[in-house]
PDB file of C-alpha atoms and ligand atoms in Angstrom:
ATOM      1  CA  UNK W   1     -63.530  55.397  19.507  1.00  0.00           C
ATOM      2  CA  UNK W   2     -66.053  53.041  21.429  1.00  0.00           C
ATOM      3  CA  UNK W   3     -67.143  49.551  20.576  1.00  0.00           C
ATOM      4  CA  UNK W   4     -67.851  48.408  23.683  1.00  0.00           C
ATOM      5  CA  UNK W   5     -69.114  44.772  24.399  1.00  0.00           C
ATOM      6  CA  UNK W   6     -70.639  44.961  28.130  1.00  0.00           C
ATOM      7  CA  UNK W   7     -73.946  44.337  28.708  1.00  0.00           C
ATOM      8  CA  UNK W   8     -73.508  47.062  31.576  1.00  0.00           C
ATOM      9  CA  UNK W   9     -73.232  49.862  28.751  1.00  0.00           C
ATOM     10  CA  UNK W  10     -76.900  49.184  27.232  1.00  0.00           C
ATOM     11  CA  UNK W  11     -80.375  51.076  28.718  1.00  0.00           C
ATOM     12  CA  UNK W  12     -81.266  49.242  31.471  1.00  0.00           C
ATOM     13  CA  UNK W  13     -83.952  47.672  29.994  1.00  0.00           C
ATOM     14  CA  UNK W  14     -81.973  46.566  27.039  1.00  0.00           C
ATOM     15  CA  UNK W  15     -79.708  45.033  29.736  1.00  0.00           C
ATOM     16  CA  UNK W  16     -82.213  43.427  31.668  1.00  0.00           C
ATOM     17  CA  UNK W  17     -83.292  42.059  28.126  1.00  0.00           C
ATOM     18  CA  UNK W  18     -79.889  41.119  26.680  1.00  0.00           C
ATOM     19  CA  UNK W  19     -79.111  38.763  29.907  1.00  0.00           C
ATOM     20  CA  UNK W  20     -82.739  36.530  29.206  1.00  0.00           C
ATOM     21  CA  UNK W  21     -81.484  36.178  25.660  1.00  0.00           C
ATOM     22  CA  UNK W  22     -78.648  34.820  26.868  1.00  0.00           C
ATOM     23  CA  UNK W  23     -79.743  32.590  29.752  1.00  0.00           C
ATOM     24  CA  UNK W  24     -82.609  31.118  26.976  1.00  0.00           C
ATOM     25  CA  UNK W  25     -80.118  30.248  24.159  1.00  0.00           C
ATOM     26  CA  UNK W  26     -78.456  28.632  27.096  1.00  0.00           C
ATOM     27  CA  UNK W  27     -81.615  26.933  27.740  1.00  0.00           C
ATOM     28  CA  UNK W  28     -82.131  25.736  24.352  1.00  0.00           C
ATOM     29  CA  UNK W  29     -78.333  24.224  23.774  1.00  0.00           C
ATOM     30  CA  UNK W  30     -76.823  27.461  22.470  1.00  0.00           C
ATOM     31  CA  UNK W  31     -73.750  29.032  23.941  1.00  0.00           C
ATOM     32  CA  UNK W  32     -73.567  32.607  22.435  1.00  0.00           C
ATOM     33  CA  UNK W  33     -71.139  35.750  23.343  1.00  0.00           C
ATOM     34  CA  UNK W  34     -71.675  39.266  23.109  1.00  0.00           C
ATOM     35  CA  UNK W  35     -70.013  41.308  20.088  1.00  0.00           C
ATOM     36  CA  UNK W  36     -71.190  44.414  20.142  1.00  0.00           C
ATOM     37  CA  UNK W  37     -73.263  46.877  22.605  1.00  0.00           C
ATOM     38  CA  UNK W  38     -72.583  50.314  22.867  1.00  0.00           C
ATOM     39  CA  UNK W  39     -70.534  52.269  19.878  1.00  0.00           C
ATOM     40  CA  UNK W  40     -70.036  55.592  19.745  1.00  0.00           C
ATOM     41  CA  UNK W  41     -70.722  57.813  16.063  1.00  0.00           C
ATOM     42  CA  UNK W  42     -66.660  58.052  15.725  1.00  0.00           C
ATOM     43  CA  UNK W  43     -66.754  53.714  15.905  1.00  0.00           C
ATOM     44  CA  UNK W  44     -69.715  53.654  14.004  1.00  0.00           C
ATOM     45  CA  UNK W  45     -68.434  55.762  11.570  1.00  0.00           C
ATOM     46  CA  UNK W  46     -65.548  53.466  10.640  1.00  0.00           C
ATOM     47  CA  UNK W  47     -67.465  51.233  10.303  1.00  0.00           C
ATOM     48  CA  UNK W  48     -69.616  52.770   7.723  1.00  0.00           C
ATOM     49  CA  UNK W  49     -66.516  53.093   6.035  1.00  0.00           C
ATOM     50  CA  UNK W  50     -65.653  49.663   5.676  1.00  0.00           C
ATOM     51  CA  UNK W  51     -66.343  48.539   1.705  1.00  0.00           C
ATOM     52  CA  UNK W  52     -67.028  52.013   0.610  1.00  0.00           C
ATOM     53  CA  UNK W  53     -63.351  54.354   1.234  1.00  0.00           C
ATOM     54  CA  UNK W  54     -61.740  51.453   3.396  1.00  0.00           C
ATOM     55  CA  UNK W  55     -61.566  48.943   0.195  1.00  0.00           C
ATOM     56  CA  UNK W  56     -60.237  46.023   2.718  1.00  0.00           C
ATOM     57  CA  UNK W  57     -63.512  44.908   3.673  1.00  0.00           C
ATOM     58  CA  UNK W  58     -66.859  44.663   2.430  1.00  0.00           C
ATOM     59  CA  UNK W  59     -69.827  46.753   3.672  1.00  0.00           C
ATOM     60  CA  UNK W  60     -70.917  45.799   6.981  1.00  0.00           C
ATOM     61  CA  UNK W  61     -73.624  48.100   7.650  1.00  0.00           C
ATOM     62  CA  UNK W  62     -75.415  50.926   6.236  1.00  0.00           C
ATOM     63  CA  UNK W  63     -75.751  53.270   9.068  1.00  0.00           C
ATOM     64  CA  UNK W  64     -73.328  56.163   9.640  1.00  0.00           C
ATOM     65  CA  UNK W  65     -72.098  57.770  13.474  1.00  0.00           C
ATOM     66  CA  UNK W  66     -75.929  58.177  15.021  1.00  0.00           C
ATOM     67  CA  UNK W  67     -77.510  56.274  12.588  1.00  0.00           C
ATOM     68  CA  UNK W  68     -76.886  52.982  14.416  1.00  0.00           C
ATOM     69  CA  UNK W  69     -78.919  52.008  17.194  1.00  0.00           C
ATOM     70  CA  UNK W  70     -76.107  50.494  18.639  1.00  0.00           C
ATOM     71  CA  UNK W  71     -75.438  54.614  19.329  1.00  0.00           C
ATOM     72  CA  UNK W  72     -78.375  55.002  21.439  1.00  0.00           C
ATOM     73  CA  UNK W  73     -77.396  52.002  23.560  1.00  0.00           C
ATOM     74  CA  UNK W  74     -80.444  50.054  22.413  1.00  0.00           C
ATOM     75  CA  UNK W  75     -79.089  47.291  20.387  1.00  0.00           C
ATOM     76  CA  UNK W  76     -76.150  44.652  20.816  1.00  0.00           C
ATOM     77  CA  UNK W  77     -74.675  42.061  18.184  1.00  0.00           C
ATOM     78  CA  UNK W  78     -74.080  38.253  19.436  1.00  0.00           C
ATOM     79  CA  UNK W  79     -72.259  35.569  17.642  1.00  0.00           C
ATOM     80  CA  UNK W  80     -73.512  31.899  18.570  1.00  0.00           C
ATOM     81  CA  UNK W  81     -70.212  29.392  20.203  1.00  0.00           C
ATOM     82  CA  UNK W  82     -69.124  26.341  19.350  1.00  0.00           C
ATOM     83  CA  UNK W  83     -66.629  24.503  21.063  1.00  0.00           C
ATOM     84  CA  UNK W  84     -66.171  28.193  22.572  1.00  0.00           C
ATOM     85  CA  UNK W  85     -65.639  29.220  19.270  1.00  0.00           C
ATOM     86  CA  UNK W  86     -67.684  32.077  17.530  1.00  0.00           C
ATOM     87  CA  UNK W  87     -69.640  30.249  14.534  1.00  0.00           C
ATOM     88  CA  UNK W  88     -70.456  32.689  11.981  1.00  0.00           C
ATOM     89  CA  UNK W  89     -70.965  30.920   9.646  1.00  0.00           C
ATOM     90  CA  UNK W  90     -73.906  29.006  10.854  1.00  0.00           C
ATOM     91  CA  UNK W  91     -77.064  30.652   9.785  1.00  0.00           C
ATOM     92  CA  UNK W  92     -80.001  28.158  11.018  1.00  0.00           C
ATOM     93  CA  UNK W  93     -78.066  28.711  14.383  1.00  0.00           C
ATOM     94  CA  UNK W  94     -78.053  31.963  14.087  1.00  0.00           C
ATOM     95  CA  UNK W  95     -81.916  31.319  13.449  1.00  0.00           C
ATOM     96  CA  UNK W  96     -82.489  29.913  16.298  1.00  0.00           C
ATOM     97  CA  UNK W  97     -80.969  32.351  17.996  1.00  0.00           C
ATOM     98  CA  UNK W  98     -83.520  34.956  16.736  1.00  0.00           C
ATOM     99  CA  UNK W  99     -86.532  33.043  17.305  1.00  0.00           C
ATOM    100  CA  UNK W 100     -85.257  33.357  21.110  1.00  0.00           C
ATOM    101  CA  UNK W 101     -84.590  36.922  20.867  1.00  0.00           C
ATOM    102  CA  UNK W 102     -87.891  37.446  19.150  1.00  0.00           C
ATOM    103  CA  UNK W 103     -90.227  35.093  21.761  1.00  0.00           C
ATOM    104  CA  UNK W 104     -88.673  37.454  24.515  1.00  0.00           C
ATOM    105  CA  UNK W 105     -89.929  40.915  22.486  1.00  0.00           C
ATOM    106  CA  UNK W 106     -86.216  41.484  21.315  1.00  0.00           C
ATOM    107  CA  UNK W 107     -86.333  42.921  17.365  1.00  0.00           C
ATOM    108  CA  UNK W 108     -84.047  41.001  15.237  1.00  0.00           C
ATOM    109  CA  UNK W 109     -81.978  41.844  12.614  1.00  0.00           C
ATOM    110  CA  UNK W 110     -81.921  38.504  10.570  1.00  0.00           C
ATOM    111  CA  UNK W 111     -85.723  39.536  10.171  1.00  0.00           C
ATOM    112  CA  UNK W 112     -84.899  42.754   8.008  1.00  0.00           C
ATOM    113  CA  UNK W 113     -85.596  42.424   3.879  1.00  0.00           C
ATOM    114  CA  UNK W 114     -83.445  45.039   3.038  1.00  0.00           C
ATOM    115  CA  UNK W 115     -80.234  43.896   4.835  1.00  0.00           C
ATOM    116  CA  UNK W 116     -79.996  40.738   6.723  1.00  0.00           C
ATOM    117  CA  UNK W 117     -78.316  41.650  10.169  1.00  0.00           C
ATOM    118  CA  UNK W 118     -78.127  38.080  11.722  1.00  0.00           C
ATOM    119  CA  UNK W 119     -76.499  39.298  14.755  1.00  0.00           C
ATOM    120  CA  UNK W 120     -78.226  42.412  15.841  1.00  0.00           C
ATOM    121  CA  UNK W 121     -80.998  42.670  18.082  1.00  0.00           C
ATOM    122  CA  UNK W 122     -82.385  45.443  19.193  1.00  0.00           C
ATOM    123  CA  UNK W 123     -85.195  46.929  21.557  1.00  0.00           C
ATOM    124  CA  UNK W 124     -86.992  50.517  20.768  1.00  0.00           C
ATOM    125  CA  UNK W 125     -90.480  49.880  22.314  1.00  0.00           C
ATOM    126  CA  UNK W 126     -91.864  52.297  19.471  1.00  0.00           C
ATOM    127  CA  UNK W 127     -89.438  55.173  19.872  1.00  0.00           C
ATOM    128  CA  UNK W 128     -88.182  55.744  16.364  1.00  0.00           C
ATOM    129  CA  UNK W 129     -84.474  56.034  15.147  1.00  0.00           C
ATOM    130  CA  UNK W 130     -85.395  60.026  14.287  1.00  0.00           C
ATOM    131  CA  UNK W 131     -87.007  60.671  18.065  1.00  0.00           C
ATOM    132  CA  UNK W 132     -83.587  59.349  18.995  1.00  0.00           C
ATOM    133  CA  UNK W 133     -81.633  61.532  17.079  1.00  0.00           C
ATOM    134  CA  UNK W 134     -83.592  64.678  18.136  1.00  0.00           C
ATOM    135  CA  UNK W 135     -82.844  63.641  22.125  1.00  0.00           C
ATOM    136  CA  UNK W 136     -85.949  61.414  22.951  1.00  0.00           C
ATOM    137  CA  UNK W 137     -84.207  59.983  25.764  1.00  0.00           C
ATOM    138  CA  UNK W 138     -83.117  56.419  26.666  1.00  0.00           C
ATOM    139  CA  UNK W 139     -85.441  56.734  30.507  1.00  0.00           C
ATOM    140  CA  UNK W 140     -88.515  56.716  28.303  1.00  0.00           C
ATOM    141  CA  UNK W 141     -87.970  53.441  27.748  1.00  0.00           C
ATOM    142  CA  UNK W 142     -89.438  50.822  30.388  1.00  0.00           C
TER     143      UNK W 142
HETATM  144 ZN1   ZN J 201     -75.922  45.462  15.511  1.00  0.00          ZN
END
Protein backbone atom coordinates (compact mmCIF):
# COMPACT_ATOMS: atom_id res chain seq x y z
CA UNK A 1 0.00 0.00 0.00
CA UNK A 2 0.89 3.78 -0.71
CA UNK A 3 0.09 6.82 1.35
CA UNK A 4 2.68 8.81 0.45
CA UNK A 5 3.21 12.42 1.87
CA UNK A 6 5.84 14.12 -0.68
CA UNK A 7 4.97 16.87 -2.51
CA UNK A 8 7.37 15.26 -5.25
CA UNK A 9 4.63 12.43 -5.86
CA UNK A 10 1.75 14.98 -7.04
CA UNK A 11 1.31 16.23 -11.05
CA UNK A 12 3.59 18.75 -11.44
CA UNK A 13 1.29 21.32 -11.43
CA UNK A 14 -0.33 20.15 -8.28
CA UNK A 15 3.26 20.38 -6.92
CA UNK A 16 4.07 23.61 -8.14
CA UNK A 17 0.62 24.51 -6.45
CA UNK A 18 0.95 22.63 -3.14
CA UNK A 19 4.46 24.54 -2.35
CA UNK A 20 2.51 28.37 -2.77
CA UNK A 21 -0.04 27.01 -0.34
CA UNK A 22 2.45 26.40 1.84
CA UNK A 23 4.81 29.37 1.54
CA UNK A 24 1.26 31.69 1.89
CA UNK A 25 -0.03 30.05 5.14
CA UNK A 26 3.51 30.78 6.08
CA UNK A 27 2.90 34.22 5.05
CA UNK A 28 -0.19 34.66 6.91
CA UNK A 29 1.16 33.13 10.49
CA UNK A 30 0.26 29.51 9.73
CA UNK A 31 2.73 26.70 9.95
CA UNK A 32 1.03 23.66 8.23
CA UNK A 33 2.51 20.01 7.21
CA UNK A 34 1.63 17.77 4.58
CA UNK A 35 -0.58 14.54 5.41
CA UNK A 36 -1.44 13.08 2.55
CA UNK A 37 -0.47 13.22 -1.39
CA UNK A 38 -0.37 10.36 -3.42
CA UNK A 39 -2.37 6.93 -2.30
CA UNK A 40 -2.68 4.18 -4.21
CA UNK A 41 -6.53 2.21 -4.68
CA UNK A 42 -5.07 -0.71 -2.22
CA UNK A 43 -4.41 2.52 0.61
CA UNK A 44 -7.40 4.08 -0.40
CA UNK A 45 -9.26 1.18 -0.08
CA UNK A 46 -8.53 0.73 3.62
CA UNK A 47 -9.40 3.52 4.11
CA UNK A 48 -12.83 3.25 2.77
CA UNK A 49 -13.00 0.60 5.12
CA UNK A 50 -12.51 2.42 8.14
CA UNK A 51 -16.21 2.80 10.06
CA UNK A 52 -17.92 0.50 7.71
CA UNK A 53 -16.03 -3.46 8.12
CA UNK A 54 -13.04 -1.94 10.22
CA UNK A 55 -15.50 -0.97 13.32
CA UNK A 56 -12.30 0.83 15.12
CA UNK A 57 -12.76 4.00 13.49
CA UNK A 58 -15.31 6.09 12.10
CA UNK A 59 -15.77 6.81 8.36
CA UNK A 60 -13.19 8.96 7.02
CA UNK A 61 -14.08 9.22 3.53
CA UNK A 62 -16.48 8.05 1.07
CA UNK A 63 -14.40 7.21 -1.87
CA UNK A 64 -13.18 3.67 -2.58
CA UNK A 65 -9.43 2.56 -4.46
CA UNK A 66 -9.80 5.13 -7.70
CA UNK A 67 -12.42 6.99 -6.40
CA UNK A 68 -10.11 9.36 -4.50
CA UNK A 69 -8.41 12.02 -6.19
CA UNK A 70 -5.70 11.59 -4.01
CA UNK A 71 -5.31 8.34 -6.69
CA UNK A 72 -4.77 10.46 -9.59
CA UNK A 73 -2.08 12.45 -7.80
CA UNK A 74 -4.20 15.60 -7.88
CA UNK A 75 -5.06 16.25 -4.35
CA UNK A 76 -3.05 16.32 -0.92
CA UNK A 77 -4.42 16.63 2.80
CA UNK A 78 -2.57 19.26 5.26
CA UNK A 79 -3.03 19.60 8.92
CA UNK A 80 -2.30 23.27 10.29
CA UNK A 81 0.92 23.28 13.37
CA UNK A 82 1.02 24.57 16.46
CA UNK A 83 3.87 24.64 18.55
CA UNK A 84 4.96 22.02 15.72
CA UNK A 85 2.13 20.19 16.66
CA UNK A 86 -0.68 19.08 14.15
CA UNK A 87 -3.97 21.01 15.40
CA UNK A 88 -6.91 19.22 14.25
CA UNK A 89 -8.99 20.30 16.08
CA UNK A 90 -8.97 23.88 15.10
CA UNK A 91 -11.52 24.53 12.47
CA UNK A 92 -11.40 28.53 11.88
CA UNK A 93 -7.63 27.62 11.35
CA UNK A 94 -8.29 25.20 9.25
CA UNK A 95 -10.48 28.06 7.58
CA UNK A 96 -8.02 30.08 7.05
CA UNK A 97 -6.15 27.71 5.64
CA UNK A 98 -8.72 27.22 2.81
CA UNK A 99 -9.30 30.71 2.04
CA UNK A 100 -5.40 30.50 1.09
CA UNK A 101 -5.76 27.44 -0.84
CA UNK A 102 -8.81 28.84 -2.53
CA UNK A 103 -7.23 32.65 -3.40
CA UNK A 104 -4.39 30.55 -5.16
CA UNK A 105 -7.18 28.43 -7.48
CA UNK A 106 -6.65 25.32 -5.13
CA UNK A 107 -10.39 23.47 -4.60
CA UNK A 108 -11.04 22.88 -1.04
CA UNK A 109 -12.56 20.33 0.70
CA UNK A 110 -13.94 22.24 3.83
CA UNK A 111 -16.10 23.90 0.95
CA UNK A 112 -18.06 20.56 0.13
CA UNK A 113 -22.00 20.33 1.58
CA UNK A 114 -22.12 16.84 1.44
CA UNK A 115 -18.97 15.96 3.47
CA UNK A 116 -16.79 18.50 5.02
CA UNK A 117 -13.10 17.51 4.05
CA UNK A 118 -11.19 20.31 5.98
CA UNK A 119 -7.93 19.04 4.94
CA UNK A 120 -8.11 18.18 1.32
CA UNK A 121 -7.37 20.31 -1.45
CA UNK A 122 -7.34 19.48 -4.63
CA UNK A 123 -6.67 20.78 -8.31
CA UNK A 124 -8.61 19.20 -11.55
CA UNK A 125 -8.69 22.29 -13.87
CA UNK A 126 -12.13 20.82 -15.23
CA UNK A 127 -11.06 17.25 -15.86
CA UNK A 128 -13.70 15.22 -14.08
CA UNK A 129 -13.18 12.31 -11.52
CA UNK A 130 -14.85 9.84 -14.47
CA UNK A 131 -12.28 11.28 -17.40
CA UNK A 132 -9.79 10.20 -14.78
CA UNK A 133 -10.90 6.92 -14.30
CA UNK A 134 -11.22 6.17 -18.07
CA UNK A 135 -7.21 7.32 -18.50
CA UNK A 136 -7.57 11.15 -19.21
CA UNK A 137 -4.12 11.67 -18.29
CA UNK A 138 -2.39 13.72 -15.55
CA UNK A 139 -0.04 15.88 -18.73
CA UNK A 140 -3.35 17.42 -19.72
CA UNK A 141 -3.20 19.29 -16.93
CA UNK A 142 -1.17 22.74 -17.09
ZN1 LIG B 1 -7.77 14.39 0.78
Amino acid sequence: MINSRKIEDLNPKLQELCRQFIEECRLAGIEIAITSTYRDNEYQDYLYAKGRTDKTSKIVTNARGGDSIHNYRLAFDFVPLQDGKPEWSDIDLFKQCGAVAMLIGLEWGGEWVHFKDYPHCQYLNGITLTELKSGKILSAID
